[in-house]
Amino acid sequence: MEDIRMRPSHLALLPDSRFLLVSGRAFRSEAEKLWLSNAVVFSSSGTPEADFCVGDDIPALVTDIHGGIWTAYGDEGIYGGHPESVGGLAGWNLEGQAVWSPDGRLPGQPLEGCTAATEQEHVWLVWYGSTGPSGTYLTRITPATGEVSTFASPVPQPDGFAVRGNRAVFTRRQHHKRTVELTRAECHGSEWTVTSHRRLRVPGRVVLRCGQGRDGSIWLRTGDTWLRIEA
């Protein structure tokens, strides 16, 4: 691949061996005041197929098994004027159309996205708000129906998350260190409870947006090494 005319913050897989690159920030054109594209769909050979805008200030993004794009926004996006970012969470199709929004179904207003994960037909968006003991929530979305369930997170502001059934694993990076906090939890009814917590030494430093949950495993980039941590 050559001549990528953006500074990508997120890489996500799509069906048919395609992939998505997204910049975390979006900008308006000065003349038309339109939001410029910050997402590009590429073919398996690296040829751009489509480009569009998926909102502004995106700390967390994941794609589902059907190619849907799911985003959680930061405060600069939520309060920055983009019509879809204002809800804190959003779902998009591969034509760049917003197809899902919270519509008042969250326990509070998101202030910052933390991380995201997939679990078979479900998508999980982890976000920080202003209510609850930890202020952090796990929102599970079923893309086929739009159904939403939200749980209080047992870990405040994780930057990695994966879930399988009633088990989950969370990571929190240690700034400028080769360690992460690794927490495991189980869900009973509507409550997640921590079952273990430890500090894990990793091969390299973990920076922002280096962890993504895929069907029960966190894929964590530590320097030049990828780690797979199962829930």
Coordinates of N, CA and C in Angstrom, one line a residue, residues 10-222:
H10 N -7.0 3.9 13.6 CA -7.7 2.6 13.7 C -7.5 1.8 12.5
L11 N -7.3 0.5 12.7 CA -7.3 -0.5 11.6 C -8.3 -1.5 12.0
A12 N -9.3 -1.9 11.1 CA -10.3 -2.8 11.4 C -10.5 -3.7 10.2
L13 N -10.8 -5.0 10.5 CA -11.1 -6.0 9.4 C -12.5 -5.9 8.9
L14 N -12.7 -6.2 7.6 CA -14.0 -6.2 7.0 C -14.2 -7.6 6.3
P15 N -15.5 -7.9 5.9 CA -15.7 -9.2 5.1 C -14.9 -9.1 3.8
D16 N -14.7 -10.3 3.2 CA -14.1 -10.5 1.9 C -12.7 -10.0 1.9
S17 N -12.0 -10.1 3.1 CA -10.6 -9.7 3.2 C -10.3 -8.2 3.0
R18 N -11.3 -7.4 3.1 CA -11.1 -6.0 3.0 C -10.8 -5.4 4.4
F19 N -10.4 -4.2 4.4 CA -10.1 -3.6 5.7 C -10.4 -2.1 5.7
L20 N -10.4 -1.5 6.9 CA -10.8 -0.2 7.1 C -9.7 0.6 7.9
L21 N -9.4 1.8 7.4 CA -8.5 2.7 8.1 C -9.3 3.9 8.5
V22 N -9.2 4.4 9.7 CA -9.9 5.5 10.2 C -9.0 6.4 11.0
S23 N -9.1 7.7 10.7 CA -8.4 8.7 11.5 C -9.3 9.1 12.7
G24 N -8.7 9.3 13.8 CA -9.5 9.6 15.0 C -10.2 11.0 15.0
R25 N -9.7 11.9 14.2 CA -10.2 13.2 14.1 C -10.8 13.5 12.7
A26 N -11.9 14.3 12.7 CA -12.5 14.7 11.4 C -12.6 16.3 11.4
F27 N -12.5 16.8 10.2 CA -12.5 18.3 10.1 C -13.5 18.7 9.1
R28 N -13.9 20.0 9.2 CA -14.9 20.5 8.2 C -14.1 21.3 7.2
S29 N -14.7 21.3 5.9 CA -14.1 22.1 4.9 C -14.5 23.6 5.2
E30 N -13.6 24.5 4.9 CA -13.9 25.9 5.3 C -14.9 26.5 4.3
A31 N -15.0 26.0 3.1 CA -15.9 26.6 2.1 C -17.3 26.1 2.3
E32 N -17.5 24.8 2.3 CA -18.9 24.3 2.4 C -19.3 23.9 3.8
K33 N -18.4 24.0 4.7 CA -18.7 23.6 6.1 C -19.2 22.1 6.2
L34 N -18.7 21.3 5.3 CA -19.1 19.9 5.3 C -18.0 19.1 6.1
W35 N -18.3 18.0 6.7 CA -17.4 17.1 7.4 C -16.6 16.3 6.3
L36 N -15.3 16.4 6.4 CA -14.5 15.7 5.4 C -14.3 14.2 5.8
S37 N -14.0 13.4 4.9 CA -13.9 11.9 5.1 C -12.7 11.7 6.1
N38 N -12.9 10.7 7.0 CA -11.8 10.3 7.9 C -11.8 8.7 7.9
A39 N -12.6 8.1 7.1 CA -12.6 6.6 7.0 C -12.5 6.2 5.5
V40 N -11.6 5.2 5.3 CA -11.4 4.7 3.9 C -11.5 3.1 4.0
V41 N -12.3 2.6 3.1 CA -12.4 1.1 2.9 C -11.5 0.7 1.8
F42 N -10.7 -0.3 2.1 CA -9.7 -0.8 1.1 C -10.0 -2.2 0.7
S43 N -9.8 -2.6 -0.6 CA -9.9 -3.9 -1.0 C -8.8 -4.8 -0.4
S44 N -8.8 -6.1 -0.7 CA -7.8 -7.0 -0.2 C -6.4 -6.7 -0.8
S45 N -6.4 -6.0 -2.0 CA -5.1 -5.7 -2.6 C -4.7 -4.3 -2.2
G46 N -5.4 -3.6 -1.4 CA -5.0 -2.3 -0.9 C -5.5 -1.1 -1.7
T47 N -6.5 -1.4 -2.6 CA -7.1 -0.3 -3.4 C -8.3 0.4 -2.7
P48 N -8.3 1.7 -2.6 CA -9.4 2.4 -1.9 C -10.7 2.1 -2.7
E49 N -11.8 1.8 -1.9 CA -13.1 1.5 -2.5 C -14.1 2.5 -2.2
A50 N -14.0 3.1 -1.0 CA -15.0 4.1 -0.5 C -14.4 4.9 0.6
D51 N -14.8 6.2 0.7 CA -14.4 7.0 1.8 C -15.6 7.8 2.3
F52 N -15.6 8.1 3.6 CA -16.7 8.8 4.3 C -16.3 9.3 5.7
C53 N -17.1 10.0 6.3 CA -16.9 10.5 7.7 C -17.7 9.6 8.7
V54 N -17.0 9.2 9.8 CA -17.7 8.4 10.8 C -17.6 9.2 12.2
G55 N -17.7 10.5 12.1 CA -17.7 11.3 13.3 C -16.3 11.8 13.7
D56 N -16.3 12.6 14.8 CA -15.0 13.2 15.2 C -14.6 12.8 16.6
D57 N -13.3 12.7 16.8 CA -12.7 12.3 18.1 C -13.1 10.9 18.5
I58 N -12.5 9.9 17.9 CA -12.8 8.5 18.0 C -11.7 7.7 18.8
P59 N -11.8 7.6 20.1 CA -10.8 6.8 20.8 C -11.1 5.3 20.7
A60 N -12.3 4.8 20.3 CA -12.6 3.4 20.3 C -13.4 3.1 19.0
L61 N -13.0 2.0 18.3 CA -13.7 1.6 17.1 C -13.6 0.1 16.9
V62 N -14.6 -0.5 16.4 CA -14.6 -1.9 16.1 C -15.6 -2.2 14.9
T63 N -15.3 -3.2 14.2 CA -16.2 -3.7 13.1 C -16.8 -5.0 13.5
D64 N -18.1 -5.2 13.1 CA -18.8 -6.5 13.4 C -18.6 -7.5 12.2
I65 N -19.1 -8.7 12.3 CA -18.9 -9.7 11.4 C -19.6 -9.4 10.0
H66 N -20.5 -8.5 10.0 CA -21.2 -8.1 8.7 C -20.6 -6.9 8.1
G67 N -19.6 -6.3 8.7 CA -19.0 -5.1 8.2 C -19.5 -3.8 8.8
G68 N -20.4 -3.9 9.8 CA -20.8 -2.6 10.4 C -19.7 -2.0 11.2
I69 N -19.7 -0.7 11.3 CA -18.7 0.1 12.0 C -19.3 0.6 13.3
W70 N -18.6 0.5 14.4 CA -19.1 0.9 15.7 C -18.1 1.8 16.4
T71 N -18.5 3.0 16.8 CA -17.6 4.0 17.3 C -18.1 4.5 18.7
A72 N -17.1 4.9 19.5 CA -17.3 5.6 20.8 C -16.4 6.8 20.7
Y73 N -17.0 7.9 21.2 CA -16.4 9.2 20.9 C -15.8 9.8 22.2
G74 N -14.9 10.8 22.0 CA -14.3 11.5 23.1 C -15.1 12.9 23.3
D75 N -14.7 13.6 24.3 CA -15.5 14.8 24.6 C -15.4 15.9 23.5
E76 N -14.3 15.9 22.8 CA -14.1 16.9 21.7 C -15.1 16.6 20.6
G77 N -15.4 15.3 20.4 CA -16.4 15.0 19.4 C -17.8 15.1 19.9
I78 N -18.1 14.7 21.1 CA -19.4 14.8 21.7 C -19.9 16.3 21.8
Y79 N -19.0 17.2 22.1 CA -19.3 18.6 22.2 C -18.8 19.4 21.1
G80 N -18.4 18.8 20.0 CA -17.7 19.5 18.9 C -18.6 19.8 17.7
G81 N -19.9 19.4 17.7 CA -20.7 19.8 16.6 C -21.1 18.7 15.6
H82 N -20.4 17.6 15.6 CA -20.7 16.5 14.6 C -22.0 15.9 15.1
P83 N -23.0 15.8 14.2 CA -24.4 15.3 14.6 C -24.4 13.9 15.1
E84 N -23.5 13.0 14.7 CA -23.6 11.7 15.2 C -22.7 11.5 16.4
S85 N -21.6 12.3 16.5 CA -20.7 12.1 17.7 C -21.4 12.6 19.0
V86 N -22.4 13.4 18.9 CA -23.0 14.0 20.1 C -23.6 13.0 21.0
G87 N -24.1 11.8 20.4 CA -24.7 10.8 21.3 C -23.7 10.0 22.0
G88 N -22.4 10.1 21.7 CA -21.3 9.4 22.5 C -21.0 8.0 21.8
L89 N -22.0 7.3 21.3 CA -21.8 6.0 20.6 C -22.6 6.1 19.3
A90 N -22.1 5.3 18.3 CA -22.8 5.3 17.0 C -22.5 4.0 16.2
G91 N -23.4 3.6 15.3 CA -23.1 2.5 14.4 C -23.3 3.0 13.0
W92 N -22.4 2.5 12.1 CA -22.4 3.0 10.7 C -22.4 1.8 9.7
N93 N -22.9 2.0 8.5 CA -22.7 1.0 7.5 C -21.5 1.4 6.6
L94 N -21.2 0.5 5.6 CA -20.1 0.8 4.7 C -20.3 1.8 3.6
E95 N -21.5 2.4 3.6 CA -21.7 3.6 2.8 C -21.6 4.9 3.5
G96 N -21.2 4.8 4.8 CA -21.0 5.9 5.6 C -22.3 6.5 6.2
Q97 N -23.3 5.7 6.3 CA -24.6 6.2 6.8 C -24.7 5.7 8.3
A98 N -25.1 6.6 9.1 CA -25.3 6.2 10.5 C -26.6 5.4 10.7
V99 N -26.5 4.2 11.2 CA -27.6 3.3 11.3 C -28.0 2.9 12.7
W100 N -27.3 3.4 13.7 CA -27.7 3.2 15.1 C -27.2 4.3 16.0
S101 N -28.0 4.7 17.0 CA -27.6 5.7 18.0 C -28.3 5.3 19.3
P102 N -27.8 5.8 20.4 CA -28.3 5.4 21.7 C -29.8 5.7 21.9
D103 N -30.2 6.8 21.4 CA -31.6 7.2 21.6 C -32.1 7.2 23.0
G104 N -31.3 7.7 23.9 CA -31.8 7.7 25.3 C -31.8 6.4 26.1
R105 N -31.1 5.4 25.5 CA -31.1 4.0 26.1 C -29.9 3.7 27.0
L106 N -29.1 4.8 27.3 CA -28.0 4.6 28.1 C -28.2 5.1 29.5
P107 N -27.5 4.7 30.6 CA -27.8 5.2 31.9 C -27.3 6.6 32.2
G108 N -26.6 7.1 31.2 CA -26.1 8.5 31.4 C -25.4 8.9 30.1
Q109 N -24.9 10.2 30.0 CA -24.3 10.7 28.9 C -22.8 10.3 28.8
P110 N -22.4 9.6 27.7 CA -21.0 9.3 27.6 C -20.1 10.6 27.6
L111 N -18.9 10.5 28.2 CA -18.0 11.6 28.1 C -16.7 11.2 27.4
E112 N -16.4 9.8 27.3 CA -15.2 9.4 26.6 C -15.4 7.9 26.3
G113 N -15.1 7.5 25.1 CA -15.0 6.1 24.7 C -13.7 5.5 25.3
C114 N -13.7 4.2 25.7 CA -12.5 3.6 26.3 C -12.0 2.5 25.3
T115 N -12.8 1.5 24.9 CA -12.4 0.4 24.1 C -13.6 -0.2 23.5
A116 N -13.4 -1.3 22.7 CA -14.6 -1.9 22.0 C -14.2 -3.4 21.8
A117 N -15.3 -4.2 21.6 CA -15.0 -5.7 21.3 C -16.2 -6.2 20.6
T118 N -16.0 -7.4 20.0 CA -17.1 -8.2 19.3 C -17.2 -9.5 20.1
E119 N -18.4 -10.0 20.1 CA -18.7 -11.4 20.6 C -19.8 -12.0 19.7
Q120 N -19.3 -12.8 18.7 CA -20.2 -13.4 17.8 C -21.1 -12.3 17.1
E121 N -22.5 -12.3 17.4 CA -23.4 -11.4 16.8 C -23.5 -10.1 17.6
H122 N -22.8 -10.0 18.7 CA -22.9 -8.8 19.5 C -21.6 -7.9 19.4
V123 N -21.9 -6.6 19.7 CA -20.8 -5.6 19.7 C -20.8 -5.0 21.1
W124 N -19.7 -4.8 21.7 CA -19.6 -4.1 23.0 C -18.8 -2.8 22.9
L125 N -19.3 -1.7 23.4 CA -18.6 -0.5 23.5 C -18.5 -0.1 24.9
V126 N -17.3 0.2 25.3 CA -16.9 0.6 26.7 C -16.7 2.1 26.8
W127 N -17.4 2.7 27.7 CA -17.3 4.2 27.8 C -17.3 4.7 29.2
Y128 N -16.9 5.9 29.3 CA -16.8 6.5 30.7 C -17.9 7.6 30.7
G129 N -18.7 7.7 31.8 CA -19.7 8.7 31.9 C -19.5 9.4 33.3
S130 N -20.5 10.0 33.7 CA -20.4 10.9 34.9 C -21.2 10.3 36.1
T131 N -21.8 9.0 35.9 CA -22.6 8.4 37.0 C -22.0 7.0 37.3
G132 N -22.5 6.5 38.4 CA -22.1 5.1 38.8 C -20.8 5.1 39.6
P133 N -20.6 4.0 40.4 CA -19.4 3.9 41.2 C -18.1 4.1 40.5
S134 N -17.9 3.5 39.4 CA -16.6 3.6 38.6 C -16.8 4.6 37.5
G135 N -18.0 5.0 37.1 CA -18.2 5.9 36.0 C -18.1 5.2 34.7
T136 N -17.7 3.9 34.6 CA -17.5 3.2 33.4 C -18.5 2.2 33.1
Y137 N -18.9 2.1 31.8 CA -20.0 1.2 31.5 C -19.7 0.3 30.3
L138 N -20.3 -0.9 30.2 CA -20.1 -1.8 29.1 C -21.5 -1.9 28.4
T139 N -21.6 -1.4 27.2 CA -22.8 -1.4 26.5 C -22.8 -2.5 25.4
R140 N -23.7 -3.5 25.5 CA -23.8 -4.6 24.5 C -24.9 -4.3 23.5
I141 N -24.5 -4.3 22.2 CA -25.5 -4.0 21.1 C -25.6 -5.2 20.2
T142 N -26.9 -5.5 19.9 CA -27.1 -6.6 18.9 C -27.4 -5.9 17.6
P143 N -26.5 -5.8 16.6 CA -26.7 -5.1 15.4 C -27.9 -5.5 14.6
A144 N -28.3 -6.7 14.6 CA -29.4 -7.2 13.8 C -30.8 -6.6 14.3
T145 N -30.9 -6.3 15.6 CA -32.1 -5.8 16.1 C -32.0 -4.4 16.7
G146 N -30.8 -4.0 17.0 CA -30.6 -2.7 17.6 C -30.7 -2.7 19.1
E147 N -31.0 -3.9 19.7 CA -31.2 -4.1 21.1 C -29.9 -3.7 21.9
V148 N -30.2 -3.1 23.1 CA -29.1 -2.5 23.9 C -29.2 -3.0 25.3
S149 N -28.1 -3.4 25.9 CA -28.0 -3.7 27.3 C -26.7 -3.0 27.9
T150 N -26.8 -2.4 29.0 CA -25.7 -1.7 29.6 C -25.4 -2.2 31.0
F151 N -24.1 -2.4 31.3 CA -23.7 -2.9 32.6 C -22.7 -2.0 33.2
A152 N -22.6 -1.9 34.5 CA -21.5 -1.1 35.2 C -20.3 -2.0 35.0
S153 N -19.2 -1.3 34.7 CA -17.9 -2.0 34.5 C -17.2 -2.2 35.9
P154 N -16.7 -3.4 36.1 CA -15.9 -3.6 37.4 C -14.6 -3.0 37.3
V155 N -14.1 -2.5 36.2 CA -12.8 -1.9 36.0 C -13.0 -0.5 35.5
P156 N -12.5 0.5 36.1 CA -12.6 1.9 35.6 C -11.7 2.1 34.4
Q157 N -12.3 2.6 33.3 CA -11.6 3.1 32.1 C -10.6 2.1 31.6
P158 N -10.9 0.9 31.2 CA -10.0 0.0 30.6 C -9.6 0.4 29.2
D159 N -8.5 0.0 28.7 CA -8.2 0.3 27.3 C -8.1 -1.0 26.5
G160 N -8.4 -2.1 27.1 CA -8.6 -3.4 26.4 C -9.7 -4.2 27.0
F161 N -10.5 -4.9 26.2 CA -11.6 -5.6 26.8 C -12.0 -6.8 25.8
A162 N -12.3 -7.9 26.3 CA -12.9 -9.0 25.6 C -13.8 -9.8 26.4
V163 N -14.8 -10.4 25.8 CA -15.9 -11.1 26.5 C -16.2 -12.4 25.8
R164 N -16.5 -13.5 26.6 CA -17.0 -14.7 26.1 C -18.0 -15.3 27.1
G165 N -19.3 -15.2 26.7 CA -20.3 -15.7 27.6 C -20.4 -14.8 28.8
N166 N -20.2 -15.4 30.0 CA -20.3 -14.6 31.3 C -18.9 -14.3 31.8
R167 N -17.9 -14.4 31.0 CA -16.5 -14.1 31.4 C -15.9 -13.0 30.6
A168 N -15.1 -12.2 31.2 CA -14.5 -11.0 30.5 C -13.1 -10.8 31.0
V169 N -12.3 -10.2 30.2 CA -10.9 -9.8 30.6 C -10.7 -8.4 30.2
F170 N -10.1 -7.6 31.1 CA -9.8 -6.2 30.9 C -8.3 -5.9 31.0
T171 N -7.8 -5.0 30.3 CA -6.4 -4.5 30.4 C -6.4 -3.0 30.6
R172 N -5.4 -2.6 31.4 CA -5.1 -1.1 31.5 C -3.6 -1.0 31.4
R173 N -3.2 -0.1 30.5 CA -1.8 0.1 30.2 C -1.2 0.9 31.3
Q174 N 0.1 0.6 31.5 CA 0.9 1.4 32.4 C 1.8 2.4 31.6
H175 N 1.6 3.7 31.7 CA 2.2 4.6 30.9 C 3.7 4.5 30.9
H176 N 4.3 4.4 29.7 CA 5.7 4.3 29.5 C 6.4 3.1 30.1
K177 N 5.6 2.1 30.4 CA 6.2 0.9 31.1 C 5.8 -0.4 30.3
R178 N 6.5 -1.4 30.4 CA 6.2 -2.7 29.7 C 5.4 -3.6 30.6
T179 N 4.3 -3.0 31.1 CA 3.4 -3.8 32.0 C 2.0 -3.3 31.7
V180 N 1.0 -4.2 31.9 CA -0.4 -3.9 31.9 C -1.1 -4.5 33.1
E181 N -2.1 -3.8 33.6 CA -3.0 -4.4 34.6 C -4.0 -5.4 33.9
L182 N -4.0 -6.6 34.4 CA -4.9 -7.6 33.8 C -5.9 -8.0 34.8
T183 N -7.2 -7.8 34.5 CA -8.3 -8.1 35.4 C -9.3 -9.0 34.7
R184 N -9.7 -10.1 35.4 CA -10.7 -11.0 34.9 C -12.0 -10.8 35.8
A185 N -13.1 -11.0 35.1 CA -14.4 -10.8 35.8 C -15.5 -11.8 35.3
E186 N -16.5 -12.0 36.0 CA -17.6 -12.9 35.6 C -18.9 -12.1 35.9
C187 N -19.9 -12.4 35.0 CA -21.2 -11.7 35.1 C -22.2 -12.7 35.7
H188 N -22.9 -12.3 36.7 CA -24.0 -13.1 37.3 C -25.2 -12.2 37.4
G189 N -26.2 -12.5 36.6 CA -27.4 -11.7 36.5 C -27.0 -10.4 35.7
S190 N -27.1 -9.3 36.3 CA -26.7 -8.0 35.7 C -25.5 -7.4 36.2
E191 N -24.7 -8.1 37.0 CA -23.5 -7.5 37.7 C -22.3 -8.3 37.4
W192 N -21.2 -7.5 37.0 CA -19.9 -8.0 36.7 C -19.1 -7.9 38.0
T193 N -18.4 -9.0 38.3 CA -17.6 -9.1 39.6 C -16.2 -9.5 39.2
V194 N -15.2 -8.8 39.8 CA -13.8 -9.2 39.6 C -13.5 -10.5 40.2
T195 N -12.8 -11.4 39.5 CA -12.4 -12.7 40.0 C -10.9 -12.8 40.2
S196 N -10.1 -12.0 39.4 CA -8.6 -12.0 39.6 C -8.1 -10.7 39.1
H197 N -6.9 -10.3 39.6 CA -6.3 -9.1 39.2 C -4.8 -9.2 39.4
R198 N -4.0 -8.9 38.3 CA -2.5 -9.0 38.4 C -1.9 -8.0 37.4
R199 N -0.6 -7.8 37.6 CA 0.2 -7.0 36.7 C 1.0 -8.0 35.8
L200 N 0.9 -7.7 34.5 CA 1.5 -8.6 33.5 C 2.6 -7.9 32.8
R201 N 3.8 -8.5 32.8 CA 4.9 -7.9 32.0 C 4.7 -8.3 30.5
V202 N 4.9 -7.4 29.6 CA 4.7 -7.6 28.2 C 6.0 -7.2 27.4
P203 N 6.1 -7.7 26.2 CA 7.4 -7.5 25.5 C 7.7 -6.1 25.1
G204 N 6.7 -5.2 25.0 CA 7.0 -3.8 24.6 C 6.0 -2.9 25.3
R205 N 6.1 -1.6 25.0 CA 5.2 -0.6 25.6 C 3.9 -0.7 24.9
V206 N 2.8 -0.5 25.6 CA 1.5 -0.4 25.1 C 1.0 1.0 25.0
V207 N 0.6 1.5 23.8 CA 0.2 2.8 23.7 C -1.3 2.9 23.4
L208 N -1.8 4.1 23.2 CA -3.3 4.2 23.0 C -3.7 3.4 21.8
R209 N -4.9 2.9 21.9 CA -5.6 2.1 20.8 C -4.8 0.9 20.3
C210 N -4.1 0.2 21.2 CA -3.4 -1.0 20.9 C -4.1 -2.2 21.3
G211 N -5.3 -2.2 21.8 CA -6.0 -3.4 22.3 C -7.4 -3.4 21.7
Q212 N -7.8 -4.6 21.1 CA -9.1 -4.8 20.6 C -9.6 -6.2 20.9
G213 N -10.9 -6.3 21.3 CA -11.4 -7.6 21.6 C -12.1 -8.2 20.5
R214 N -11.8 -9.5 20.2 CA -12.4 -10.2 19.1 C -12.9 -11.6 19.6
D215 N -14.2 -11.7 19.7 CA -14.8 -13.1 20.0 C -14.0 -13.8 21.1
G216 N -13.9 -13.1 22.3 CA -13.4 -13.7 23.5 C -11.9 -13.6 23.7
S217 N -11.2 -12.8 22.9 CA -9.8 -12.6 23.1 C -9.4 -11.1 22.9
I218 N -8.5 -10.6 23.7 CA -7.9 -9.3 23.5 C -6.7 -9.5 22.6
W219 N -6.6 -8.8 21.5 CA -5.4 -8.7 20.7 C -4.7 -7.4 21.1
L220 N -3.6 -7.6 21.7 CA -2.9 -6.5 22.4 C -1.5 -6.3 21.7
R221 N -1.3 -5.1 21.1 CA 0.0 -4.9 20.5 C 1.0 -4.2 21.5
T222 N 2.0 -4.9 21.8 CA 3.0 -4.5 22.8 C 4.3 -4.3 22.1

